[in-house]
Short mmCIF file of C-alpha atoms and ligand atoms in Angstrom, two decimals:
data_model
loop_
_atom_site.label_atom_id
_atom_site.label_comp_id
_atom_site.label_asym_id
_atom_site.label_seq_id
_atom_site.Cartn_x
_atom_site.Cartn_y
_atom_site.Cartn_z
CA UNK A 1 12.78 -65.98 -70.62
CA UNK A 2 11.48 -67.59 -73.82
CA UNK A 3 7.83 -67.11 -74.78
CA UNK A 4 7.26 -70.84 -74.58
CA UNK A 5 8.40 -70.78 -70.93
CA UNK A 6 5.85 -68.06 -70.12
CA UNK A 7 3.10 -70.14 -71.76
CA UNK A 8 4.32 -73.17 -69.84
CA UNK A 9 4.22 -71.35 -66.51
CA UNK A 10 0.78 -69.86 -67.17
CA UNK A 11 -0.47 -73.29 -68.21
CA UNK A 12 0.73 -74.68 -64.86
CA UNK A 13 -1.06 -71.94 -62.89
CA UNK A 14 1.98 -69.87 -61.91
CA UNK A 15 1.76 -66.11 -61.52
CA UNK A 16 3.76 -64.18 -64.12
CA UNK A 17 5.66 -61.04 -63.17
CA UNK A 18 4.27 -57.71 -64.47
CA UNK A 19 7.32 -57.23 -66.72
CA UNK A 20 6.72 -60.67 -68.25
CA UNK A 21 3.12 -59.77 -69.11
CA UNK A 22 4.30 -56.40 -70.47
CA UNK A 23 6.83 -58.15 -72.69
CA UNK A 24 4.28 -60.63 -74.01
CA UNK A 25 1.78 -57.90 -74.89
CA UNK A 26 4.28 -55.50 -76.45
CA UNK A 27 6.10 -58.16 -78.48
CA UNK A 28 2.82 -59.65 -79.67
CA UNK A 29 1.56 -56.21 -80.70
CA UNK A 30 4.88 -55.50 -82.41
CA UNK A 31 4.65 -58.77 -84.34
CA UNK A 32 7.59 -60.65 -82.87
CA UNK A 33 5.41 -63.15 -80.98
CA UNK A 34 3.32 -65.13 -83.49
CA UNK A 35 -0.44 -65.74 -83.26
CA UNK A 36 0.05 -69.43 -82.47
CA UNK A 37 2.04 -68.69 -79.32
CA UNK A 38 -0.33 -65.94 -78.18
CA UNK A 39 -3.25 -68.28 -78.82
CA UNK A 40 -1.67 -70.84 -76.53
CA UNK A 41 -1.12 -68.16 -73.89
CA UNK A 42 -4.76 -67.06 -74.13
CA UNK A 43 -5.99 -70.63 -73.77
CA UNK A 44 -3.67 -71.18 -70.79
CA UNK A 45 -5.11 -67.99 -69.25
CA UNK A 46 -8.63 -69.18 -70.00
CA UNK A 47 -8.02 -72.26 -67.85
CA UNK A 48 -5.60 -70.89 -65.22
CA UNK A 49 -7.00 -67.36 -64.81
CA UNK A 50 -4.94 -64.36 -63.72
CA UNK A 51 -4.22 -62.74 -60.38
CA UNK A 52 -5.25 -59.11 -59.83
CA UNK A 53 -1.59 -58.13 -60.25
CA UNK A 54 -1.38 -59.90 -63.61
CA UNK A 55 -4.62 -58.33 -64.85
CA UNK A 56 -3.35 -54.91 -63.75
CA UNK A 57 -0.14 -55.47 -65.76
CA UNK A 58 -2.17 -56.66 -68.75
CA UNK A 59 -4.37 -53.52 -68.65
CA UNK A 60 -1.33 -51.24 -68.40
CA UNK A 61 0.53 -53.00 -71.22
CA UNK A 62 -2.50 -53.01 -73.53
CA UNK A 63 -3.22 -49.36 -72.81
CA UNK A 64 0.42 -48.43 -73.37
CA UNK A 65 0.43 -50.18 -76.75
CA UNK A 66 -1.19 -47.00 -78.13
CA UNK A 67 -1.46 -43.29 -77.38
CA UNK A 68 -3.17 -41.61 -74.46
CA UNK A 69 -5.82 -39.06 -75.46
CA UNK A 70 -5.57 -36.27 -72.91
CA UNK A 71 -9.01 -34.71 -72.44
CA UNK A 72 -8.11 -32.52 -69.48
CA UNK A 73 -8.73 -29.37 -71.54
CA UNK A 74 -12.32 -30.44 -72.27
CA UNK A 75 -14.55 -28.80 -69.66
CA UNK A 76 -17.13 -30.85 -67.79
CA UNK A 77 -17.23 -34.27 -66.17
CA UNK A 78 -16.08 -37.02 -68.52
CA UNK A 79 -17.94 -40.28 -68.04
CA UNK A 80 -18.01 -43.33 -70.33
CA UNK A 81 -20.13 -46.49 -70.32
CA UNK A 82 -19.18 -49.96 -71.55
CA UNK A 83 -21.09 -53.20 -71.85
CA UNK A 84 -19.51 -56.64 -71.60
CA UNK A 85 -21.50 -57.71 -74.65
CA UNK A 86 -24.95 -58.98 -75.37
CA UNK A 87 -27.57 -59.50 -78.06
CA UNK A 88 -29.66 -56.52 -79.15
CA UNK A 89 -27.69 -54.36 -76.73
CA UNK A 90 -27.91 -50.86 -78.19
CA UNK A 91 -28.01 -48.93 -74.91
CA UNK A 92 -24.88 -46.85 -75.71
CA UNK A 93 -26.82 -44.90 -78.35
CA UNK A 94 -29.51 -44.06 -75.80
CA UNK A 95 -27.69 -43.58 -72.50
CA UNK A 96 -24.81 -41.71 -74.20
CA UNK A 97 -27.07 -39.01 -75.73
CA UNK A 98 -29.17 -38.83 -72.52
CA UNK A 99 -26.08 -38.23 -70.37
CA UNK A 100 -24.61 -35.78 -72.89
CA UNK A 101 -27.90 -33.87 -73.04
CA UNK A 102 -27.72 -33.62 -69.24
CA UNK A 103 -24.25 -32.04 -69.32
CA UNK A 104 -21.91 -35.05 -69.09
CA UNK A 105 -19.05 -35.27 -71.59
CA UNK A 106 -19.11 -38.80 -73.03
CA UNK A 107 -15.83 -39.92 -74.65
CA UNK A 108 -16.82 -43.42 -75.74
CA UNK A 109 -14.22 -45.97 -76.87
CA UNK A 110 -16.18 -48.92 -78.22
CA UNK A 111 -15.65 -52.39 -79.64
CA UNK A 112 -16.71 -54.51 -82.58
CA UNK A 113 -18.86 -57.63 -82.78
CA UNK A 114 -17.31 -60.43 -80.76
CA UNK A 115 -18.52 -64.04 -80.85
CA UNK A 116 -22.32 -64.04 -81.07
CA UNK A 117 -22.58 -60.55 -79.54
CA UNK A 118 -23.03 -57.35 -81.52
CA UNK A 119 -20.52 -54.49 -81.68
CA UNK A 120 -21.21 -50.81 -81.09
CA UNK A 121 -18.90 -49.75 -83.93
CA UNK A 122 -20.52 -52.13 -86.43
CA UNK A 123 -23.95 -50.77 -85.53
CA UNK A 124 -22.78 -47.19 -86.07
CA UNK A 125 -21.23 -48.12 -89.41
CA UNK A 126 -24.68 -49.22 -90.56
CA UNK A 127 -25.29 -45.48 -90.87
CA UNK A 128 -23.86 -44.58 -94.31
CA UNK A 129 -20.81 -42.33 -93.97
CA UNK A 130 -20.44 -42.67 -90.18
CA UNK A 131 -16.76 -42.50 -89.20
CA UNK A 132 -15.56 -44.31 -86.08
CA UNK A 133 -11.89 -43.49 -86.73
CA UNK A 134 -11.77 -39.82 -85.73
CA UNK A 135 -8.23 -38.55 -85.13
CA UNK A 136 -7.60 -37.59 -81.49
CA UNK A 137 -7.90 -33.84 -82.14
CA UNK A 138 -11.27 -34.21 -83.87
CA UNK A 139 -12.50 -36.54 -81.12
CA UNK A 140 -11.53 -33.94 -78.53
CA UNK A 141 -13.16 -31.09 -80.44
CA UNK A 142 -16.40 -33.01 -80.91
CA UNK A 143 -16.46 -33.89 -77.24
CA UNK A 144 -16.07 -30.24 -76.41
CA UNK A 145 -18.74 -28.97 -78.81
CA UNK A 146 -21.28 -31.84 -79.00
CA UNK A 147 -20.57 -33.50 -75.67
CA UNK A 148 -20.50 -37.04 -77.07
CA UNK A 149 -18.04 -38.70 -79.46
CA UNK A 150 -17.49 -42.38 -80.23
CA UNK A 151 -14.36 -44.00 -81.59
CA UNK A 152 -12.98 -47.52 -81.59
CA UNK A 153 -9.84 -49.28 -80.70
CA UNK A 154 -7.46 -48.42 -83.58
CA UNK A 155 -3.76 -48.51 -84.57
CA UNK A 156 -3.29 -45.61 -82.13
CA UNK A 157 -5.89 -46.45 -79.44
CA UNK A 158 -5.10 -49.66 -77.54
CA UNK A 159 -3.91 -51.54 -80.68
CA UNK A 160 -3.02 -54.58 -78.53
CA UNK A 161 -6.73 -54.96 -77.80
CA UNK A 162 -7.52 -54.99 -81.53
CA UNK A 163 -5.14 -57.88 -82.16
CA UNK A 164 -6.05 -59.81 -79.03
CA UNK A 165 -9.80 -59.27 -79.54
CA UNK A 166 -9.72 -60.91 -82.99
CA UNK A 167 -7.45 -63.69 -81.78
CA UNK A 168 -9.75 -64.46 -78.84
CA UNK A 169 -12.71 -64.53 -81.18
CA UNK A 170 -10.96 -67.11 -83.36
CA UNK A 171 -9.60 -69.27 -80.54
CA UNK A 172 -12.64 -69.72 -78.28
CA UNK A 173 -11.10 -67.63 -75.50
CA UNK A 174 -13.64 -64.82 -75.36
CA UNK A 175 -15.51 -65.91 -72.21
CA UNK A 176 -12.62 -65.34 -69.83
CA UNK A 177 -13.03 -62.94 -66.90
CA UNK A 178 -9.47 -61.49 -66.78
CA UNK A 179 -9.25 -61.17 -70.57
CA UNK A 180 -12.61 -59.36 -70.79
CA UNK A 181 -11.66 -57.09 -67.87
CA UNK A 182 -8.28 -56.25 -69.43
CA UNK A 183 -9.78 -55.63 -72.87
CA UNK A 184 -12.41 -53.24 -71.56
CA UNK A 185 -10.29 -51.36 -69.05
CA UNK A 186 -7.34 -50.90 -71.45
CA UNK A 187 -9.68 -49.03 -73.80
CA UNK A 188 -11.20 -46.99 -70.97
CA UNK A 189 -7.78 -45.90 -69.72
CA UNK A 190 -6.82 -44.65 -73.19
CA UNK A 191 -8.58 -41.33 -72.41
CA UNK A 192 -9.03 -39.02 -69.41
CA UNK A 193 -12.12 -40.15 -67.46
CA UNK A 194 -13.82 -38.97 -64.26
CA UNK A 195 -16.32 -41.79 -64.14
CA UNK A 196 -17.16 -45.12 -65.72
CA UNK A 197 -20.41 -47.09 -65.79
CA UNK A 198 -20.13 -50.77 -66.62
CA UNK A 199 -23.02 -52.89 -67.82
CA UNK A 200 -22.11 -56.48 -67.02
CA UNK A 201 -24.49 -58.76 -68.87
CA UNK A 202 -25.47 -62.14 -67.46
CA UNK A 203 -27.54 -64.92 -69.00
CA UNK A 204 -27.76 -67.13 -72.07
CA UNK A 205 -26.87 -64.28 -74.45
CA UNK A 206 -23.93 -62.99 -72.38
CA UNK A 207 -20.35 -64.20 -72.06
CA UNK A 208 -21.06 -64.73 -68.36
CA UNK A 209 -23.83 -67.30 -68.04
CA UNK A 210 -23.89 -67.32 -64.23
CA UNK A 211 -24.45 -64.39 -61.90
CA UNK A 212 -21.53 -65.44 -59.71
CA UNK A 213 -19.16 -65.04 -62.70
CA UNK A 214 -20.74 -61.74 -63.75
CA UNK A 215 -20.18 -60.50 -60.19
CA UNK A 216 -16.51 -61.57 -60.32
CA UNK A 217 -16.07 -59.69 -63.61
CA UNK A 218 -17.83 -56.61 -62.23
CA UNK A 219 -15.70 -56.67 -59.08
CA UNK A 220 -12.49 -57.14 -61.06
CA UNK A 221 -13.19 -54.13 -63.29
CA UNK A 222 -14.35 -52.08 -60.33
CA UNK A 223 -11.11 -52.84 -58.46
CA UNK A 224 -9.01 -51.90 -61.50
CA UNK A 225 -10.90 -48.61 -61.77
CA UNK A 226 -10.59 -47.84 -58.06
CA UNK A 227 -6.83 -48.42 -58.13
CA UNK A 228 -6.63 -45.78 -60.84
CA UNK A 229 -8.79 -43.39 -58.77
CA UNK A 230 -11.60 -43.66 -61.28
CA UNK A 231 -15.16 -43.53 -59.90
CA UNK A 232 -16.95 -46.57 -61.28
CA UNK A 233 -20.19 -48.46 -60.89
CA UNK A 234 -21.11 -51.76 -62.47
CA UNK A 235 -24.70 -52.87 -63.06
CA UNK A 236 -25.30 -56.57 -63.56
CA UNK A 237 -28.19 -56.80 -66.01
CA UNK A 238 -30.21 -59.65 -67.45
CA UNK A 239 -29.34 -61.02 -70.90
CA UNK A 240 -31.58 -64.08 -70.92
CA UNK A 241 -33.40 -62.75 -73.95
CA UNK A 242 -32.35 -60.11 -76.49
CA UNK A 243 -32.64 -56.54 -75.23
CA UNK A 244 -35.49 -54.83 -77.07
CA UNK A 245 -36.88 -56.44 -80.21
CA UNK A 246 -34.23 -55.74 -82.85
CA UNK A 247 -30.97 -57.66 -83.36
CA UNK A 248 -28.73 -56.64 -86.28
CA UNK A 249 -26.91 -53.44 -87.10
CA UNK A 250 -29.28 -51.16 -89.07
CA UNK A 251 -32.31 -52.75 -87.41
CA UNK A 252 -30.91 -51.74 -84.02
CA UNK A 253 -30.34 -48.15 -85.16
CA UNK A 254 -34.03 -48.02 -86.11
CA UNK A 255 -35.00 -49.22 -82.63
CA UNK A 256 -32.67 -46.65 -81.06
CA UNK A 257 -34.51 -43.93 -82.96
CA UNK A 258 -37.87 -45.15 -81.63
CA UNK A 259 -36.51 -45.40 -78.09
CA UNK A 260 -35.03 -41.90 -78.20
CA UNK A 261 -38.52 -40.73 -79.19
CA UNK A 262 -39.93 -42.44 -76.11
CA UNK A 263 -41.58 -45.19 -78.14
CA UNK A 264 -39.09 -48.00 -77.54
CA UNK A 265 -39.34 -51.37 -75.83
CA UNK A 266 -39.77 -51.25 -72.06
CA UNK A 267 -36.65 -53.28 -71.19
CA UNK A 268 -34.37 -51.22 -73.43
CA UNK A 269 -35.84 -47.99 -72.08
CA UNK A 270 -35.42 -49.11 -68.47
CA UNK A 271 -31.76 -50.25 -68.74
CA UNK A 272 -30.81 -47.17 -70.80
CA UNK A 273 -32.34 -44.74 -68.30
CA UNK A 274 -30.60 -46.49 -65.40
CA UNK A 275 -27.22 -46.43 -67.18
CA UNK A 276 -27.68 -42.77 -68.11
CA UNK A 277 -28.68 -41.93 -64.53
CA UNK A 278 -25.52 -43.57 -63.20
CA UNK A 279 -23.42 -41.61 -65.72
CA UNK A 280 -25.11 -38.36 -64.69
CA UNK A 281 -24.68 -39.16 -61.00
CA UNK A 282 -21.01 -40.18 -61.34
CA UNK A 283 -20.48 -36.98 -63.30
CA UNK A 284 -21.85 -35.10 -60.26
CA UNK A 285 -24.42 -33.27 -62.34
CA UNK A 286 -27.11 -34.05 -59.72
CA UNK A 287 -26.80 -34.51 -55.95
CA UNK A 288 -28.72 -37.81 -55.85
CA UNK A 289 -29.23 -40.82 -58.06
CA UNK A 290 -32.99 -40.25 -58.00
CA UNK A 291 -32.49 -36.73 -59.33
CA UNK A 292 -30.25 -38.20 -62.03
CA UNK A 293 -33.00 -40.66 -63.03
CA UNK A 294 -35.50 -37.79 -63.26
CA UNK A 295 -33.09 -35.75 -65.34
CA UNK A 296 -32.40 -38.66 -67.72
CA UNK A 297 -36.13 -39.22 -68.16
CA UNK A 298 -36.69 -35.49 -68.76
CA UNK A 299 -34.00 -35.45 -71.47
CA UNK A 300 -35.78 -38.32 -73.18
CA UNK A 301 -39.23 -36.75 -73.01
CA UNK A 302 -38.17 -33.29 -74.22
CA UNK A 303 -36.38 -34.80 -77.24
CA UNK A 304 -32.98 -33.39 -76.36
CA UNK A 305 -31.29 -36.82 -76.31
CA UNK A 306 -32.79 -37.59 -79.72
CA UNK A 307 -31.41 -34.33 -81.08
CA UNK A 308 -28.07 -35.04 -79.39
CA UNK A 309 -27.70 -38.36 -81.21
CA UNK A 310 -28.49 -36.59 -84.48
CA UNK A 311 -25.72 -34.09 -83.72
CA UNK A 312 -23.30 -36.98 -83.13
CA UNK A 313 -24.28 -38.61 -86.44
CA UNK A 314 -23.84 -35.31 -88.28
CA UNK A 315 -20.48 -34.59 -86.64
CA UNK A 316 -19.14 -38.06 -87.48
CA UNK A 317 -20.04 -37.94 -91.16
CA UNK A 318 -23.48 -39.58 -91.27
CA UNK A 319 -26.84 -38.23 -92.34
CA UNK A 320 -28.90 -37.52 -89.19
CA UNK A 321 -32.09 -37.97 -91.19
CA UNK A 322 -31.57 -41.76 -90.96
CA UNK A 323 -33.31 -41.53 -87.59
CA UNK A 324 -36.49 -40.23 -89.27
CA UNK A 325 -36.27 -42.02 -92.59
CA UNK A 326 -35.35 -45.67 -92.22
CA UNK A 327 -35.23 -46.05 -96.02
CA UNK A 328 -31.90 -44.17 -95.81
CA UNK A 329 -30.45 -47.08 -93.82
CA UNK A 330 -29.43 -50.38 -95.45
CA UNK A 331 -32.57 -52.52 -95.72
CA UNK A 332 -32.88 -56.28 -96.16
CA UNK A 333 -34.36 -57.71 -99.34
CA UNK A 334 -36.34 -60.53 -97.72
CA UNK A 335 -38.05 -61.47 -94.46
CA UNK A 336 -38.62 -65.00 -93.24
CA UNK A 337 -41.32 -65.46 -90.58
CA UNK A 338 -40.99 -67.88 -87.68
CA UNK A 339 -44.35 -68.86 -86.25
CA UNK A 340 -45.39 -70.55 -83.04
CA UNK A 341 -46.02 -74.30 -83.37
CA UNK A 342 -48.64 -74.12 -80.58
CA UNK A 343 -50.42 -71.76 -78.24
CA UNK A 344 -49.02 -70.95 -74.79
CA UNK A 345 -46.63 -68.61 -73.05
CA UNK A 346 -43.16 -67.67 -74.25
CA UNK A 347 -41.05 -69.05 -71.42
CA UNK A 348 -37.58 -68.45 -72.93
CA UNK A 349 -35.87 -66.86 -75.94
CA UNK A 350 -32.26 -68.01 -76.09
CA UNK A 351 -30.40 -64.81 -76.92
CA UNK A 352 -27.22 -66.66 -77.87
CA UNK A 353 -29.10 -68.62 -80.56
CA UNK A 354 -30.59 -65.39 -81.91
CA UNK A 355 -27.11 -63.81 -81.92
CA UNK A 356 -25.60 -66.85 -83.65
CA UNK A 357 -28.37 -66.85 -86.26
CA UNK A 358 -27.81 -63.15 -86.98
CA UNK A 359 -24.07 -63.76 -87.32
CA UNK A 360 -24.75 -66.65 -89.73
CA UNK A 361 -26.67 -64.43 -92.13
CA UNK A 362 -24.01 -61.72 -91.98
CA UNK A 363 -24.77 -59.39 -89.05
CA UNK A 364 -21.54 -60.51 -87.33
CA UNK A 365 -18.20 -61.98 -88.29
CA UNK A 366 -17.23 -65.60 -88.53
CA UNK A 367 -13.63 -64.79 -89.50
CA UNK A 368 -11.92 -61.56 -88.48
CA UNK A 369 -11.80 -60.16 -92.03
CA UNK A 370 -15.44 -60.95 -92.86
CA UNK A 371 -17.46 -58.01 -94.11
CA UNK A 372 -20.62 -57.28 -92.10
CA UNK A 373 -23.99 -57.03 -93.84
CA UNK A 374 -25.56 -54.05 -92.02
CA UNK A 375 -29.10 -54.73 -93.25
CA UNK A 376 -29.70 -58.20 -91.84
CA UNK A 377 -30.85 -59.52 -88.48
CA UNK A 378 -33.80 -60.68 -86.45
CA UNK A 379 -36.76 -58.69 -85.16
CA UNK A 380 -38.77 -60.30 -82.38
CA UNK A 381 -42.53 -59.93 -82.30
CA UNK A 382 -42.82 -61.30 -78.77
CA UNK A 383 -40.91 -61.25 -75.50
CA UNK A 384 -40.66 -63.69 -72.59
CA UNK A 385 -43.91 -63.95 -70.63
CA UNK A 386 -46.16 -63.06 -73.54
CA UNK A 387 -49.13 -65.30 -74.46
CA UNK A 388 -49.27 -66.49 -78.08
CA UNK A 389 -51.70 -68.44 -80.22
CA UNK A 390 -50.67 -71.31 -82.47
CA UNK A 391 -49.39 -69.87 -85.76
CA UNK A 392 -48.61 -66.43 -84.30
CA UNK A 393 -45.49 -64.76 -85.68
CA UNK A 394 -42.67 -65.03 -83.12
CA UNK A 395 -40.10 -63.09 -85.12
CA UNK A 396 -38.86 -62.23 -88.59
CA UNK A 397 -35.41 -63.02 -89.96
CA UNK A 398 -34.34 -60.22 -92.32
CA UNK A 399 -31.84 -61.34 -94.96
CA UNK A 400 -30.19 -60.21 -98.17
CA UNK A 401 -28.80 -63.62 -99.28
CA UNK A 402 -30.43 -67.04 -99.06
CA UNK A 403 -27.06 -68.59 -98.08
CA UNK A 404 -27.23 -69.92 -94.48
CA UNK A 405 -30.84 -68.73 -94.16
CA UNK A 406 -32.18 -72.21 -93.50
CA UNK A 407 -29.64 -72.89 -90.73
CA UNK A 408 -30.24 -69.45 -89.22
CA UNK A 409 -34.02 -69.95 -89.27
CA UNK A 410 -33.60 -73.29 -87.52
CA UNK A 411 -31.48 -71.69 -84.80
CA UNK A 412 -34.05 -68.95 -84.31
CA UNK A 413 -36.87 -71.48 -84.12
CA UNK A 414 -34.91 -73.47 -81.52
CA UNK A 415 -34.41 -70.31 -79.46
CA UNK A 416 -38.09 -70.14 -78.46
CA UNK A 417 -39.61 -72.17 -75.64
CA UNK A 418 -43.40 -72.24 -75.30
CA UNK A 419 -44.97 -73.45 -72.06
CA UNK A 420 -48.51 -73.93 -70.83
CA UNK A 421 -48.00 -71.82 -67.69
CA UNK A 422 -46.58 -68.29 -67.63
CA UNK A 423 -42.89 -68.16 -66.58
CA UNK A 424 -41.82 -66.41 -63.38
CA UNK A 425 -40.96 -62.74 -63.87
CA UNK A 426 -37.28 -61.85 -63.92
CA UNK A 427 -35.51 -58.72 -62.71
CA UNK A 428 -33.77 -56.71 -65.40
CA UNK A 429 -31.24 -54.99 -63.17
CA UNK A 430 -29.93 -57.65 -60.86
CA UNK A 431 -27.12 -56.07 -58.84
CA UNK A 432 -24.97 -52.99 -58.51
CA UNK A 433 -21.25 -53.25 -57.72
CA UNK A 434 -19.53 -50.11 -56.45
N1 URA B 1 -16.12 -55.85 -74.66
C1 URA B 1 -14.80 -55.61 -74.83
O1 URA B 1 -14.39 -54.49 -75.12
N2 URA B 1 -13.95 -56.62 -74.66
C2 URA B 1 -14.35 -57.86 -74.34
O2 URA B 1 -13.51 -58.71 -74.20
C3 URA B 1 -15.73 -58.11 -74.18
C4 URA B 1 -16.61 -57.07 -74.34
#
């Protein structure tokens, strides 16, 4: 069967056989299927979707494109957490250390910035010297000794995801339920896991704008996990405004430090504790979820999660002092204030606009080979529901180059809605699947 025939059949809504999907993925990864044909296949999938069987084959093929890291020798329950992508989403650096401090082993395989959303690996690389490319043996050793290690998709870990991820980013095929599910689960299956917590974001700053789609994505990933005998839970969480105040790589690390010292924003604290609790519970460290919540909170208050993150930074080549001394992190050279045109209540902050603005000034990538500027981003001064006076500072745009600043500032300004009446409160954790 020629590649063009597979694209044709997918375009027309037919189900492809598992071996056909396997062939597509392995030949694309090997370089014998060109980007233009894979792009067409991705777009056909975007419109036609995939059956559970096809997604299963896609996950297996993408996972098998690299090595499997066997962690069975590492003692303790191994539980990872993955988010579907948001703006200001830095929970991994809080729930990971919390769970590790509670006795869970956290082998985290993370991603890079995609579309307007930030990437865990890019945020970590804002810490000078931090290495996200640990060889398997070092990853294993760190997991054993520190309890938490983070690496990315690489030439040996799910390389098909690396190629497809960039291609999706460049072909407007990111927001596709089966492609997101396959991308995430292929990375998760690259290591031995006992549990998996998924944070499925929904709202204007997420790839899923509607709760019904977020639920479908959560259910799809949950089903894939269950078929592999992996205990999994998916939380559907609100992404209708950035999480916390900081958006941008180094800026987010600073906010992580504050949150790990129990002085972070309420929403970030709440989601991180809930994710950590689910990791602890799935890892069977505590008999009940309530006990797990208490344990997560205790590990925050006694500073052990903060110390755990420092250990991770040290082990992966960074200077742990960056969490105490923000001058050791890359810092922007200028700050542009956005002020409120009138008094009233903040009724909305479009997270996608904030994410796009940050990308424009260099916090994300426009083209796959673009170099990230770790210092830049946006720091909110207000959150939805807050009352402001005319002229109050809504946020600051931190930049190092003036290029694109005007367009970014306009986007940020457009992100804010001010109303005369306070908006209705919104739940942060909307649903649990699994
Ligand atoms: N995170 C991933 O790893 N892949 C996606 O496609 C989206 C979010």
